[in-house]
Coordinates of C-alpha atoms in Angstrom, one line a residue:
X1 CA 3.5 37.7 7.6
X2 CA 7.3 38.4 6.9
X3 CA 8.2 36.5 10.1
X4 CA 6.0 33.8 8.4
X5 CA 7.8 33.9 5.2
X6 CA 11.1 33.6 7.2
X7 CA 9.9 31.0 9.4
X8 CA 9.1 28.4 6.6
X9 CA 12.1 30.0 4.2
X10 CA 14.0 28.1 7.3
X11 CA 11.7 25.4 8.0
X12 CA 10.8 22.7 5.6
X13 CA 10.1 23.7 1.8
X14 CA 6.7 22.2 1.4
X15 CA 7.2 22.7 -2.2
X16 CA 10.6 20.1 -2.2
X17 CA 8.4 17.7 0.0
X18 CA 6.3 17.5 -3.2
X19 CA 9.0 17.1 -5.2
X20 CA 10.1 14.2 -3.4
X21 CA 6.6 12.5 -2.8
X22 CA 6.2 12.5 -6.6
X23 CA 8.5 10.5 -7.2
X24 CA 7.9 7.9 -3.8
X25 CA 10.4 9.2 -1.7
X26 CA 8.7 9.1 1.1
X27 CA 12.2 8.6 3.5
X28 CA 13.6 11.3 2.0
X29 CA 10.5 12.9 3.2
X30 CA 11.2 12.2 6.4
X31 CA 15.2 12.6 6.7
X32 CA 14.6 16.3 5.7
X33 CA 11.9 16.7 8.3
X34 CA 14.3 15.3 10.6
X35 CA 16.5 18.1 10.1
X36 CA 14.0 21.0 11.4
X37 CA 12.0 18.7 14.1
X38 CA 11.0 21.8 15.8
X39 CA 8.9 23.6 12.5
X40 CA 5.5 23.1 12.5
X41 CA 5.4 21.6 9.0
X42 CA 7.7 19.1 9.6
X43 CA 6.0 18.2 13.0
X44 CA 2.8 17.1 10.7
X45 CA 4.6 15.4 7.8
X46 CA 6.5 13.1 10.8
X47 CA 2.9 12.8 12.3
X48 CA 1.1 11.7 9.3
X49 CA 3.6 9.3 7.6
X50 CA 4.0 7.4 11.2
X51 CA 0.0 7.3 11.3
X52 CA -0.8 6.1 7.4
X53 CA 2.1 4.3 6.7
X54 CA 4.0 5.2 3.1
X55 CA 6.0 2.8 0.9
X56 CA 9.2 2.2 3.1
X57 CA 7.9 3.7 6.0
X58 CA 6.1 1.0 8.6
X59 CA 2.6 2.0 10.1
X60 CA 2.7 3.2 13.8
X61 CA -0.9 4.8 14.8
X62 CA -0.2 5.2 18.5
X63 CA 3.1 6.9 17.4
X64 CA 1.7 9.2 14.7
X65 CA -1.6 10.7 17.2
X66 CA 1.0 11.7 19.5
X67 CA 2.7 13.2 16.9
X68 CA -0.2 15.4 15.8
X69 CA -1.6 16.3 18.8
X70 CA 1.9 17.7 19.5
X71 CA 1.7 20.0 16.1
X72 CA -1.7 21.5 16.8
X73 CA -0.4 24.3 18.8
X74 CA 2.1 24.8 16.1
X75 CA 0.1 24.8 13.4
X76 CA -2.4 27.1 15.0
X77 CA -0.7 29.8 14.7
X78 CA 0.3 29.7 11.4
X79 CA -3.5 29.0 10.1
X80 CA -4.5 31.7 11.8
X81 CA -2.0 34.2 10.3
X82 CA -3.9 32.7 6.9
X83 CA -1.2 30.0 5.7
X84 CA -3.3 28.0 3.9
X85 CA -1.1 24.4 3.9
X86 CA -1.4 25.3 7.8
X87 CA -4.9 25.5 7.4
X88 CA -5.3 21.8 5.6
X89 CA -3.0 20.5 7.7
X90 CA -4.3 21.2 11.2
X91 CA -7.7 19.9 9.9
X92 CA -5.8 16.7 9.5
X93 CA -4.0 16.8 12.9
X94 CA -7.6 17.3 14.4
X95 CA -9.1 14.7 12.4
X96 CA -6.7 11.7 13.6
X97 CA -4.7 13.3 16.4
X98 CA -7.9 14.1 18.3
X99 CA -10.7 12.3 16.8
X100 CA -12.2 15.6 16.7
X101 CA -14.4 15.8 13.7
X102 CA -16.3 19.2 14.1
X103 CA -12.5 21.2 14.6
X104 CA -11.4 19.3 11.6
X105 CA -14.1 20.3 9.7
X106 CA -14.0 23.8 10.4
X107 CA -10.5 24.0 9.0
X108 CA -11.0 21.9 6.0
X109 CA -13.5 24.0 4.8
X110 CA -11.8 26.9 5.6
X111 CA -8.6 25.4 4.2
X112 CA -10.6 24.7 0.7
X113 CA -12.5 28.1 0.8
X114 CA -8.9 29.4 1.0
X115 CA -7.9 27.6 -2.3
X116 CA -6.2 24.5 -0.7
X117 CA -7.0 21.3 -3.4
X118 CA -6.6 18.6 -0.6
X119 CA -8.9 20.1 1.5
X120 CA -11.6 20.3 -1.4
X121 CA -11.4 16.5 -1.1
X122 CA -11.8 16.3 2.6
X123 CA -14.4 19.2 3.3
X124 CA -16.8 17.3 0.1
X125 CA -16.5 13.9 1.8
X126 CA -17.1 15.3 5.3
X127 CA -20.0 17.6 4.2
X128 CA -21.6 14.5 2.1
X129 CA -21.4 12.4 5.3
X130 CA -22.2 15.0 7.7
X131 CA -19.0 14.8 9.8
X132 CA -18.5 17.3 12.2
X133 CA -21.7 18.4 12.0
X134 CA -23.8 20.9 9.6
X135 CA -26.6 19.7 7.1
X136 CA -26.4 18.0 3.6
X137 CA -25.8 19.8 1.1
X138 CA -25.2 18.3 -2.7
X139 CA -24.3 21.8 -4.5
X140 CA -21.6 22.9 -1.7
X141 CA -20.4 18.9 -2.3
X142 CA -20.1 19.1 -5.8
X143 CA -19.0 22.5 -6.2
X144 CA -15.9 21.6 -4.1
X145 CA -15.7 18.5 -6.5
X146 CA -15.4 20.3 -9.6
X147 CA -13.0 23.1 -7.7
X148 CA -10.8 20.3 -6.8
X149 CA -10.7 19.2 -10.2
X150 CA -10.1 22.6 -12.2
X151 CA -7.1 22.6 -9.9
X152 CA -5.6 20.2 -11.5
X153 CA -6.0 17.7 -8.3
X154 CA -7.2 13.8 -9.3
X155 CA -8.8 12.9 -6.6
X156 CA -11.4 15.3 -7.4
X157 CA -11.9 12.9 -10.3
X158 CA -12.1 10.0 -8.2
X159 CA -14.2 11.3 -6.1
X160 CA -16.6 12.2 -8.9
X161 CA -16.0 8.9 -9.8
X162 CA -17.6 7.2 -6.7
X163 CA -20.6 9.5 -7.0
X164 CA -21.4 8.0 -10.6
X165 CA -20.8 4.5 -8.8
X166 CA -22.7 5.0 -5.6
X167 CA -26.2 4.0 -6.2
X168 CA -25.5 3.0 -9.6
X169 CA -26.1 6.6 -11.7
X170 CA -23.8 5.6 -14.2
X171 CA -21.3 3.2 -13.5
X172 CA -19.7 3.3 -17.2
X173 CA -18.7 6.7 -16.2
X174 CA -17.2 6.0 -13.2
X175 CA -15.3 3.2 -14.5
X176 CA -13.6 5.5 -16.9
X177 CA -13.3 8.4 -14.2
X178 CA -11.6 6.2 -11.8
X179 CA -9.4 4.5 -14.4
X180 CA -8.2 8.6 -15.2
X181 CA -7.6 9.4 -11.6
X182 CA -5.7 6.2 -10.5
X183 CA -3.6 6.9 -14.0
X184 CA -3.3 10.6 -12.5
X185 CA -1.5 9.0 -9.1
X186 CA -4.3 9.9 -7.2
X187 CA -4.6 7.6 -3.7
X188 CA -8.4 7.5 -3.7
X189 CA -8.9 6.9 -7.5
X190 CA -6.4 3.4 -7.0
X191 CA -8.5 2.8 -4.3
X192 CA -11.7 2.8 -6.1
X193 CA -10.4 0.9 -9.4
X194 CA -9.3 -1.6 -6.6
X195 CA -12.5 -2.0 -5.4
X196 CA -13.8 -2.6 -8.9
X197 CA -11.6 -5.0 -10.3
X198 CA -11.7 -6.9 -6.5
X199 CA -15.9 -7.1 -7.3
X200 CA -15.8 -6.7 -10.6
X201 CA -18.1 -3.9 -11.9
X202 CA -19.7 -3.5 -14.8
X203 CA -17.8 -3.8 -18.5
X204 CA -14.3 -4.7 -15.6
X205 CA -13.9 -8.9 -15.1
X206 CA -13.4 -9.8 -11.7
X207 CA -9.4 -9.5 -11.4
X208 CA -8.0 -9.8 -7.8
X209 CA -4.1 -9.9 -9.1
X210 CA -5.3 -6.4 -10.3
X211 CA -7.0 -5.0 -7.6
X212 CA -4.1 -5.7 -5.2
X213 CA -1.7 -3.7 -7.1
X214 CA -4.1 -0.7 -7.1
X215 CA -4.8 -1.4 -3.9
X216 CA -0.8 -1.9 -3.0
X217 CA -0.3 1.9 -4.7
X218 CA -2.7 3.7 -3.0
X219 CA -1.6 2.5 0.4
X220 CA 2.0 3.0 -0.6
X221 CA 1.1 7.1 -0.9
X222 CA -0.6 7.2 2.0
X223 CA -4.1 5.9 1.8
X224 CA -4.3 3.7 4.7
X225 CA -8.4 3.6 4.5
X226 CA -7.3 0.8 1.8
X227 CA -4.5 -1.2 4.7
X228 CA -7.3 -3.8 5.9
X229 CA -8.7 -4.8 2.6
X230 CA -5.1 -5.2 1.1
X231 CA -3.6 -7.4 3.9
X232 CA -7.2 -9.8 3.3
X233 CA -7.0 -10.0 -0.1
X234 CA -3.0 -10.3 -0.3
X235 CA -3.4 -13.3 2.5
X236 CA -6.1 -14.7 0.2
X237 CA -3.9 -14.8 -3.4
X238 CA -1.1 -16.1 -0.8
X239 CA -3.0 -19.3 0.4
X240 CA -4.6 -19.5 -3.5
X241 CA -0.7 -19.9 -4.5
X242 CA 0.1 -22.5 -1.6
X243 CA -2.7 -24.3 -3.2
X244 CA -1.9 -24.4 -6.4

């Protein structure tokens, strides 16, 4: 594990990543991956911003799965020696790189079992939806949930948030979940206020100036589940102003 601790002292500081993604600088990200192409960590980051898309940085999908298939090897061996951001990671390179849901569940949960906050997120949704495999289970879903949110991470909320809103439990409280999380930065959270203000839900008027800009932030972290609705609705409010 010392030769791990060396490797990434040399490599790319996860923690100045998320310094720098904080604050949207998502080329920054990239300039200092740039300067260690060869570690595994900066092999994923490369990967993953090519195949989402960030603010400043253009969407390439073909681009990015090469990318990730190229880290798995590398990233393999550091989740197996335990590294935990490995772990996460690898589930994601599986996930998109591969289309190879069951591996990328395996590491996800592994990856949240391990402590990891992001992969709470992704292990709950695939285990709710049965990707990968394995049976429903509500209590390991919300258990991860809650997890996810005790760490501090606000898409836990928003995820919680689209469980009040599915099936209509109580869509007061997901309203004013989703509102927290998007408040909180969180990607999924914008997405789901987004979605409310385009349909308009509940005590929320219908306000599609609105749910582009939560839409427009959630893609510009990342999120680019949100890329096809956003283009639609920004082509819509386009032709709305020609008319005018």
């Amino acid at each position: 594990s010392s030769f791990v601790a060396l490797f990434s002292a040399y490599g790319l500081e996860i923690a100045q990543v998320r310094k720098f993604e904080q604050v949207g600088r998502y080329t920054g990200v990239l300039e200092l991956c740039k300067k260690t192409p060869e570690d595994a960590f900066s092999m994923y980051f490369i990967s993953d911003y090519l195949y989402h898309g960030r603010k400043g940085i253009k969407q390439n999908q073909a681009l990015g799965r090469e990318s990730y298939q190229k880290a798995i090897p590398e990233l393999t061996d550091l989740a197996e020696k335990g590294n935990i951001d490995a772990q996460y990671y690898l589930g994601r390179c599986y996930e998109y790189g591969e289309n190879d849901s069951k591996s990328a569940r395996k590491w996800y949960i592994k990856a949240a079992d391990n402590g990891n906050s992001d992969a709470m997120i992704t292990a709950a949704m695939f285990i709710a939806k049965r990707r990968g495999g394995g049976k429903t289970d509500p209590q390991a879903v919300m258990t991860y949930i809650q997890k996810a949110i005790t760490a501090g991470n606000p898409d836990g909320k928003a995820l919680l948030a689209s469980f009040h809103l599915e099936g209509r439990k109580d869509i007061e409280k997901g309203i004013i979940l989703a509102k927290e999380a998007a408040e909180q930065k969180s990607p999924l959270g914008q997405m789901i206020l987004g979605g409310i203000y385009l349909r308009g839900i509940g005590t929320v008027k219908r306000d599609e100036e609105k749910a582009l800009e939560f839409f427009q932030q959630s893609s510009d972290q990342g999120n680019s589940a949100v890329n096809e609705v956003l283009e639609q609705l920004k082509k819509k409010l386009h032709a709305n102003d020609r008319k005018k």
